[in-house]
Amino acid sequence: MIVCKFGGTSVGDAEAIARTASIIAGRRDRQPVVVVSALGGTTNQLLQIAEQAAKGQLIGALRAVEGLRDRHLTQTQKLLDGPEADEVCNELSAMFDELAALAEALRTLGDLTLRSLDTIASLGEQLSSVLVVAAFRKHGLPAEHVDARDVMITDANFTRAEPQIDAIGEAAQRIVMPLLRAGRIPVMGGFIGSSQGGGITTTLGRGGSDYSASLVGAALQAEAIEIWTDVDGMLTADPRVVTGAQLIERIGFEEASELASFGAKVLHPNTIAPAVMRGIPVWVLNSAKPHGTGTLITFDAPRRSVTAIAGKSGVTLIKVRSPRMLLTEGFLRTLFDVFARHQTSVDVVATSEVSVSVTIDDATSLEALAVDLRQLGDVTIERNRGIVSIVGSGLSDGGTAMAKALGAIGELRVHMLSLSSSGINLTVVVDGEQVPPAMRRLHDAFFATRSAR
């Protein structure tokens, strides 16, 4: 049994959905479970509709609802015909009626809660999964729709819900496994779930469809998880930034996880964890080129000094300086408790005797966070920073690769350096606008004369 996840571009229109059906047709003997994202761009539009409505801009919100309705119904009519098309169009249209009613309610309330945001954001995957099931059946595939909210059980932390692993395992065995045994192809939306006990709609956060697929794969003890996207696999750098980025045919779990966390867009950072726990290999494949090699993420991968370069901008650097740190036990625990209270994740950490520097992606709670941090010492906040990460399982084997990396960065201003505890990730914090040139310099240094791997 395998789990196949298809991203927004892989189900973006009728042609893409037809390709997806063809891919699954070629995998029927492997008992596929299919997880789909919303049609490309839909989630962003749904969030905009919610925000517009809450601000009282109901006309604009309803126009956007109708635009989404037209898009989905148009693709439905291209995929299906006759009574089948009418039936699916009616089902999808009823969901858009619900969305319009939610927009009107938000306009009246004038307040957009996280719970309401999840209710609206979840509609994208609900719509796409219904459409994909109908398309699969049209292509002769015995597809069966599964409401992801019945399987993906979470806590009630709306917009970033935490999966409840044991409950997901029980639900997957109870709901999905019987369909597989009956020769059916379960199809469900990614990204969405429901709160344990209350059954209220939740989401796993942006990019959570990958995570959903990995969790389902782990729950069902799949032989492999396939992430179908719009790139050939994991590359040595972001091809939109670096010309000549090369395909990585095989990469280790830890390397892939580091790259996902530090800017690689192919995978959601959480995707790897459930697969690692079960030792399930993960494939990254291009749905537009289904016969391509792709990338295999596994324990058994070549050991390289540098496997890839990742980068991201929009990072905030926070420095806390306090003489109280000197020879004081428990200071770091107290410091990181502040970040935990404000639900703010820390990416990179560097420490000295009397100071700590950290980077964060999400600056939503920055002002309140800074107030609490100032109780511990002097706080400096530097916005518009960026992170460039050099990742390789053999990076710390001697100092050659790290010296080469620092030499390649040259005169670019470095605000912070950090080597991961496992020694596979050297992270450099630079000015935000310097991320692309830093990535290009590093890629040239390590990959310019290397053939694709």
Coordinates of C-alpha atoms in Angstrom, one line a residue:
M1 CA 0.0 0.0 0.0
I2 CA 1.2 3.5 -0.9
V3 CA 0.1 7.0 -0.1
C4 CA 0.1 9.5 -3.1
K5 CA -0.2 13.2 -2.3
F6 CA -1.0 15.6 -5.1
G7 CA -0.3 19.3 -4.6
G8 CA -2.3 22.3 -5.8
T9 CA -0.7 22.4 -9.2
S10 CA -1.2 18.7 -9.7
V11 CA -4.9 19.2 -9.4
G12 CA -5.0 22.8 -10.6
D13 CA -7.3 22.2 -13.6
A14 CA -9.1 19.6 -15.6
E15 CA -5.9 18.6 -17.6
A16 CA -3.9 18.2 -14.4
I17 CA -6.6 16.2 -12.7
A18 CA -6.8 13.9 -15.7
R19 CA -3.0 13.4 -15.5
T20 CA -3.4 12.5 -11.8
A21 CA -6.0 9.9 -12.7
S22 CA -3.6 8.4 -15.2
I23 CA -0.8 8.3 -12.5
I24 CA -3.1 6.5 -10.1
A25 CA -4.3 4.1 -12.8
G26 CA -0.7 3.0 -13.2
R27 CA -0.5 2.3 -9.4
R28 CA -3.7 0.4 -8.8
D29 CA -1.9 -2.8 -8.0
R30 CA 0.0 -1.0 -5.1
Q31 CA -3.3 -0.1 -3.3
P32 CA -3.0 3.7 -3.4
V33 CA -4.5 6.1 -0.9
V34 CA -4.8 9.5 -2.4
V35 CA -4.4 12.8 -0.6
V36 CA -5.1 16.0 -2.5
S37 CA -4.5 19.7 -1.9
A38 CA -7.0 22.5 -2.9
L39 CA -6.8 23.6 -6.6
G40 CA -3.8 25.8 -6.9
G41 CA -4.3 29.3 -5.3
T42 CA -7.7 28.4 -3.8
T43 CA -6.6 28.5 -0.2
N44 CA -5.1 32.0 -0.6
Q45 CA -8.4 33.2 -2.1
L46 CA -10.4 31.7 0.7
L47 CA -8.4 33.4 3.3
Q48 CA -8.8 36.7 1.5
I49 CA -12.5 36.2 1.3
A50 CA -12.6 35.7 5.1
E51 CA -10.6 38.8 5.8
Q52 CA -12.6 40.9 3.4
A53 CA -15.9 39.8 4.9
A54 CA -14.7 40.5 8.4
K55 CA -13.7 44.0 7.4
G56 CA -17.2 44.7 6.1
Q57 CA -16.2 44.4 2.4
L58 CA -19.0 42.0 1.6
I59 CA -19.5 42.8 -2.1
G60 CA -15.8 42.1 -2.8
A61 CA -15.9 38.9 -0.8
L62 CA -19.0 37.6 -2.6
R63 CA -17.5 38.5 -6.0
A64 CA -14.5 36.4 -5.0
V65 CA -16.8 33.5 -4.0
E66 CA -18.5 33.6 -7.4
G67 CA -15.1 33.7 -9.1
L68 CA -14.1 30.5 -7.2
R69 CA -17.4 28.9 -7.9
D70 CA -17.0 29.6 -11.7
R71 CA -13.5 28.2 -11.7
H72 CA -14.5 24.9 -10.0
L73 CA -17.7 24.4 -12.0
T74 CA -15.8 25.1 -15.3
Q75 CA -13.2 22.5 -14.5
T76 CA -16.0 20.0 -13.5
Q77 CA -17.7 20.5 -16.8
K78 CA -14.4 19.9 -18.6
L79 CA -13.8 16.7 -16.7
L80 CA -17.4 15.3 -16.7
D81 CA -20.5 15.3 -18.8
G82 CA -24.2 14.6 -18.5
P83 CA -25.8 13.7 -15.2
E84 CA -22.5 13.1 -13.5
A85 CA -21.4 16.7 -14.2
D86 CA -24.7 18.1 -13.0
E87 CA -24.5 16.1 -9.8
V88 CA -21.0 17.2 -8.9
C89 CA -21.7 20.8 -9.9
N90 CA -24.7 20.8 -7.6
E91 CA -22.6 19.4 -4.7
L92 CA -19.8 21.9 -5.2
S93 CA -22.3 24.8 -5.7
A94 CA -23.9 23.9 -2.3
M95 CA -20.5 24.3 -0.7
F96 CA -20.1 27.7 -2.3
D97 CA -23.5 28.7 -1.0
E98 CA -22.2 27.8 2.5
L99 CA -19.1 29.9 1.9
A100 CA -21.2 32.9 0.9
A101 CA -23.3 32.5 4.0
L102 CA -20.2 32.3 6.1
A103 CA -19.0 35.6 4.5
E104 CA -22.2 37.3 5.3
A105 CA -22.0 36.1 8.9
L106 CA -18.4 37.4 9.2
R107 CA -19.5 40.8 7.9
T108 CA -22.2 41.0 10.5
L109 CA -19.9 39.9 13.4
G110 CA -17.0 42.0 12.2
D111 CA -14.6 39.6 13.9
L112 CA -12.6 36.8 12.3
T113 CA -11.7 34.1 14.8
L114 CA -9.2 31.4 14.2
R115 CA -12.0 28.8 14.3
S116 CA -13.9 30.7 11.6
L117 CA -10.7 31.0 9.5
D118 CA -10.2 27.2 9.6
T119 CA -13.8 26.6 8.7
I120 CA -13.4 28.7 5.5
A121 CA -9.8 27.6 4.7
S122 CA -10.9 23.9 4.8
L123 CA -13.3 24.3 1.9
G124 CA -10.6 24.2 -0.7
E125 CA -9.6 20.6 0.1
Q126 CA -13.2 19.6 0.6
L127 CA -14.0 20.9 -2.9
S128 CA -11.0 19.3 -4.7
S129 CA -11.4 15.9 -3.1
V130 CA -15.0 15.7 -4.3
L131 CA -14.0 16.7 -7.8
V132 CA -11.1 14.3 -7.9
V133 CA -13.2 11.4 -6.8
A134 CA -15.7 12.1 -9.7
A135 CA -12.8 12.4 -12.2
F136 CA -11.2 9.2 -11.1
R137 CA -14.6 7.3 -11.5
K138 CA -14.9 8.8 -14.9
H139 CA -11.6 7.3 -15.8
G140 CA -12.7 3.9 -14.5
L141 CA -11.0 4.0 -11.1
P142 CA -13.0 2.7 -8.1
A143 CA -12.5 5.9 -6.0
E144 CA -14.2 6.4 -2.7
H145 CA -14.4 9.8 -1.0
V146 CA -13.2 9.9 2.6
D147 CA -13.8 13.0 4.7
A148 CA -10.4 13.9 6.0
R149 CA -12.0 15.3 9.2
D150 CA -13.0 11.7 10.2
V151 CA -9.4 10.5 10.0
M152 CA -7.1 13.5 10.8
I153 CA -7.9 13.9 14.4
T154 CA -6.2 17.0 16.0
D155 CA -6.3 19.2 19.1
A156 CA -8.3 22.4 19.0
N157 CA -5.3 24.7 18.2
F158 CA -7.0 26.3 15.2
T159 CA -4.9 27.3 12.1
R160 CA -2.0 25.2 13.4
A161 CA -3.6 22.1 14.9
E162 CA -1.5 19.3 16.4
P163 CA -2.3 15.8 15.1
Q164 CA -3.2 13.2 17.6
I165 CA -1.2 10.2 16.4
D166 CA -3.0 7.4 18.3
A167 CA -6.5 8.7 17.3
I168 CA -5.4 9.1 13.6
G169 CA -4.0 5.5 13.7
E170 CA -7.3 4.1 15.0
A171 CA -9.4 6.1 12.5
A172 CA -7.2 5.2 9.5
Q173 CA -7.4 1.5 10.4
R174 CA -11.2 1.7 11.0
I175 CA -12.2 3.9 7.9
V176 CA -9.5 3.7 5.3
M177 CA -8.2 0.1 5.6
P178 CA -11.5 -1.6 4.9
L179 CA -11.8 0.4 1.6
L180 CA -8.4 -0.8 0.6
R181 CA -9.3 -4.4 1.4
A182 CA -12.4 -4.0 -0.8
G183 CA -10.3 -2.9 -3.7
R184 CA -11.4 0.8 -3.5
I185 CA -9.1 3.9 -3.9
P186 CA -9.7 6.2 -0.9
V187 CA -9.4 9.9 -1.8
M188 CA -9.2 12.6 0.9
G189 CA -8.2 16.2 1.3
G190 CA -5.0 17.1 3.0
F191 CA -4.4 20.0 5.4
I192 CA -7.7 19.6 7.2
G193 CA -8.8 17.7 10.3
S194 CA -11.2 17.9 13.2
S195 CA -10.7 18.4 16.9
Q196 CA -10.7 15.4 19.2
G197 CA -13.9 15.0 21.1
G198 CA -15.5 18.1 19.6
G199 CA -15.3 17.3 15.9
I200 CA -14.7 21.0 15.0
T201 CA -12.9 21.6 11.7
T202 CA -9.2 22.4 12.1
T203 CA -6.3 22.9 9.8
L204 CA -2.6 21.8 10.1
G205 CA -1.3 25.1 8.9
R206 CA 0.0 26.1 5.4
G207 CA 1.6 23.3 3.5
G208 CA -0.1 20.8 5.8
S209 CA -1.2 18.5 3.0
D210 CA 2.2 16.9 2.8
Y211 CA 2.0 16.4 6.6
S212 CA -1.4 14.8 6.2
A213 CA -0.1 12.3 3.7
S214 CA 2.8 11.4 5.9
L215 CA 0.6 10.9 8.9
V216 CA -1.8 8.7 7.0
G217 CA 1.1 6.7 5.5
A218 CA 2.5 6.1 9.0
A219 CA -0.9 5.2 10.4
L220 CA -1.4 2.6 7.6
Q221 CA 2.3 1.5 7.6
A222 CA 2.6 2.3 3.9
E223 CA 5.5 0.9 1.9
A224 CA 6.1 4.3 0.4
I225 CA 4.8 7.9 0.4
E226 CA 4.8 9.8 -2.9
I227 CA 4.6 13.6 -2.9
W228 CA 3.6 14.7 -6.4
T229 CA 4.3 18.3 -7.2
D230 CA 5.4 20.6 -10.0
V231 CA 9.2 20.1 -9.9
D232 CA 11.3 17.2 -10.8
G233 CA 12.3 16.4 -7.2
M234 CA 14.5 18.0 -4.6
L235 CA 17.2 20.1 -6.2
T236 CA 20.6 21.4 -5.1
A237 CA 19.0 24.9 -4.8
D238 CA 15.8 26.7 -5.6
P239 CA 15.8 26.9 -9.5
R240 CA 14.0 30.2 -9.3
V241 CA 17.1 31.7 -7.6
V242 CA 20.0 29.6 -8.9
T243 CA 20.5 28.7 -12.5
G244 CA 21.7 25.2 -13.0
A245 CA 20.2 23.7 -9.9
Q246 CA 20.6 19.9 -10.1
L247 CA 18.3 17.0 -9.2
I248 CA 19.2 15.1 -6.1
E249 CA 18.2 11.5 -6.8
R250 CA 18.7 10.2 -3.3
I251 CA 18.9 12.1 0.0
G252 CA 18.8 11.3 3.7
F253 CA 15.8 11.9 5.9
E254 CA 17.7 14.3 8.1
E255 CA 19.1 16.3 5.2
A256 CA 15.7 16.6 3.6
S257 CA 14.1 17.7 6.9
E258 CA 16.8 20.4 7.3
L259 CA 16.3 21.7 3.8
A260 CA 12.5 21.8 4.2
S261 CA 12.9 23.7 7.5
F262 CA 15.3 26.3 6.0
G263 CA 13.7 27.3 2.8
A264 CA 13.3 24.4 0.4
K265 CA 9.7 24.8 -1.0
V266 CA 9.2 21.2 -2.2
L267 CA 8.3 19.7 1.2
H268 CA 6.5 20.9 4.2
P269 CA 9.0 20.9 7.2
N270 CA 6.9 18.4 9.1
T271 CA 6.5 15.9 6.3
I272 CA 9.5 13.8 7.1
A273 CA 8.9 13.1 10.8
P274 CA 6.1 10.5 10.6
A275 CA 7.9 8.7 7.8
V276 CA 11.1 8.6 9.7
M277 CA 9.4 7.1 12.8
R278 CA 8.2 4.2 10.6
G279 CA 11.1 4.1 8.3
I280 CA 8.9 4.8 5.3
P281 CA 10.7 6.0 2.1
V282 CA 9.4 9.3 0.6
W283 CA 9.4 10.0 -3.1
V284 CA 9.2 13.6 -4.5
L285 CA 7.9 13.4 -8.1
N286 CA 6.7 15.7 -10.9
S287 CA 3.1 15.1 -11.9
A288 CA 3.7 16.8 -15.3
K289 CA 6.6 14.3 -15.9
P290 CA 5.3 11.1 -14.3
H291 CA 8.1 9.0 -15.8
G292 CA 10.9 11.1 -14.3
T293 CA 13.4 9.8 -11.8
G294 CA 12.3 12.1 -8.9
T295 CA 14.0 12.1 -5.5
L296 CA 14.0 9.3 -3.0
I297 CA 14.3 10.3 0.7
T298 CA 15.5 7.4 2.8
F299 CA 17.9 6.3 5.5
D300 CA 20.3 4.8 3.0
A301 CA 21.6 7.8 1.1
P302 CA 25.1 8.9 -0.2
R303 CA 27.2 10.8 2.2
R304 CA 28.2 14.1 0.7
S305 CA 30.0 17.1 2.1
V306 CA 27.3 19.4 0.7
T307 CA 24.0 18.0 -0.7
A308 CA 22.1 21.3 -1.3
I309 CA 21.8 25.0 -0.5
A310 CA 18.6 26.5 0.9
G311 CA 17.6 30.0 1.7
K312 CA 14.7 32.2 2.9
S313 CA 14.1 35.9 3.5
G314 CA 11.7 37.6 5.9
V315 CA 13.5 36.4 9.0
T316 CA 13.7 38.3 12.3
L317 CA 16.9 38.2 14.4
I318 CA 16.4 38.6 18.1
K319 CA 19.4 39.2 20.4
V320 CA 19.1 39.0 24.2
R321 CA 22.0 40.2 26.3
S322 CA 22.1 39.7 30.0
P323 CA 24.9 39.5 32.5
R324 CA 22.6 37.3 34.6
M325 CA 23.4 34.5 32.2
L326 CA 26.9 34.2 33.5
L327 CA 27.2 31.1 35.6
T328 CA 23.5 31.0 36.1
E329 CA 21.6 27.7 35.8
G330 CA 18.2 27.6 34.0
F331 CA 18.5 30.9 32.2
L332 CA 18.1 29.4 28.7
R333 CA 15.1 27.4 29.9
T334 CA 13.5 30.6 31.2
L335 CA 14.3 32.3 27.9
F336 CA 12.8 29.7 25.7
D337 CA 9.7 29.4 27.9
V338 CA 8.9 32.9 26.8
F339 CA 8.9 31.8 23.1
A340 CA 6.8 28.8 24.1
R341 CA 4.2 31.0 25.8
H342 CA 3.9 33.2 22.7
Q343 CA 3.7 30.1 20.4
T344 CA 6.7 31.3 18.4
S345 CA 9.1 28.7 17.0
V346 CA 12.8 29.4 16.9
D347 CA 14.9 28.4 13.9
V348 CA 18.5 29.1 14.6
V349 CA 20.2 29.7 18.0
A350 CA 23.7 31.0 18.9
T351 CA 24.9 31.6 22.4
S352 CA 27.8 33.2 24.2
E353 CA 28.5 33.7 28.0
V354 CA 26.1 36.6 28.3
S355 CA 24.0 36.7 25.2
V356 CA 21.6 34.6 23.0
S357 CA 20.7 35.2 19.4
V358 CA 17.8 33.5 17.7
T359 CA 15.9 33.8 14.5
I360 CA 12.1 33.5 14.0
D361 CA 9.9 33.3 10.9
D362 CA 6.6 34.2 12.4
A363 CA 6.7 37.7 13.8
T364 CA 3.0 37.9 14.6
S365 CA 3.6 38.0 18.4
L366 CA 6.9 40.0 18.2
E367 CA 5.8 43.0 20.2
A368 CA 4.4 41.0 23.1
L369 CA 7.4 38.6 22.9
A370 CA 9.8 41.5 23.2
V371 CA 8.1 42.9 26.3
D372 CA 8.5 39.6 28.1
L373 CA 12.1 39.1 26.9
R374 CA 13.1 42.6 28.2
Q375 CA 12.4 41.2 31.7
L376 CA 15.4 39.0 31.2
G377 CA 17.9 41.5 29.6
D378 CA 18.6 44.0 26.8
V379 CA 16.8 43.0 23.6
T380 CA 17.8 44.0 20.1
I381 CA 15.4 43.2 17.2
E382 CA 16.7 43.1 13.6
R383 CA 14.1 42.7 10.9
N384 CA 14.5 41.9 7.2
R385 CA 17.2 39.3 7.7
G386 CA 17.6 36.1 5.8
I387 CA 18.9 32.6 6.3
V388 CA 21.2 30.6 4.0
S389 CA 21.8 27.0 4.9
I390 CA 24.5 24.6 3.6
V391 CA 23.3 21.1 4.1
G392 CA 25.2 17.8 3.8
S393 CA 25.6 14.7 5.9
G394 CA 29.4 14.9 5.5
L395 CA 29.6 18.7 6.0
S396 CA 31.5 18.5 9.3
D397 CA 33.9 15.7 8.2
G398 CA 37.0 17.9 8.5
G399 CA 36.8 21.7 8.0
T400 CA 37.3 21.9 4.2
A401 CA 33.6 22.2 3.3
M402 CA 32.8 24.8 5.9
A403 CA 35.9 26.8 5.1
K404 CA 34.9 26.7 1.4
A405 CA 31.4 27.9 2.3
L406 CA 32.6 30.9 4.3
G407 CA 35.1 31.8 1.6
A408 CA 32.3 31.7 -1.0
I409 CA 30.2 34.1 1.0
G410 CA 33.1 36.6 0.8
E411 CA 32.4 40.2 1.8
L412 CA 28.7 39.7 2.4
R413 CA 27.8 40.8 5.9
V414 CA 27.2 37.9 8.3
H415 CA 25.0 38.6 11.3
M416 CA 25.1 35.1 12.8
L417 CA 26.6 31.6 12.3
S418 CA 25.3 28.3 13.6
L419 CA 26.3 24.7 13.1
S420 CA 23.6 22.2 13.8
S421 CA 24.1 19.7 16.6
S422 CA 24.3 16.8 14.1
G423 CA 26.9 18.7 12.1
I424 CA 24.9 18.5 8.8
N425 CA 23.7 22.1 8.5
L426 CA 25.8 25.3 8.6
T427 CA 23.4 28.3 8.8
V428 CA 24.4 31.8 7.9
V429 CA 22.2 34.8 8.8
V430 CA 22.6 37.7 6.3
D431 CA 20.7 40.8 5.2
G432 CA 17.4 39.7 3.6
E433 CA 18.3 41.0 0.1
Q434 CA 21.6 39.2 0.2
V435 CA 20.0 35.7 0.3
P436 CA 19.8 35.2 -3.5
P437 CA 23.4 36.2 -4.2
A438 CA 24.7 34.2 -1.2
M439 CA 22.9 31.1 -2.5
R440 CA 24.3 31.6 -6.0
R441 CA 27.9 32.0 -4.7
L442 CA 27.6 28.9 -2.5
H443 CA 26.0 26.8 -5.3
D444 CA 28.8 27.9 -7.7
A445 CA 31.4 26.9 -5.2
F446 CA 30.1 23.4 -4.6
F447 CA 28.2 22.4 -7.7
A448 CA 29.5 24.4 -10.7
T449 CA 31.7 21.5 -11.9
R450 CA 29.7 18.6 -10.5
S451 CA 27.4 16.5 -12.6
A452 CA 23.8 16.1 -11.4
R453 CA 23.3 13.4 -8.8

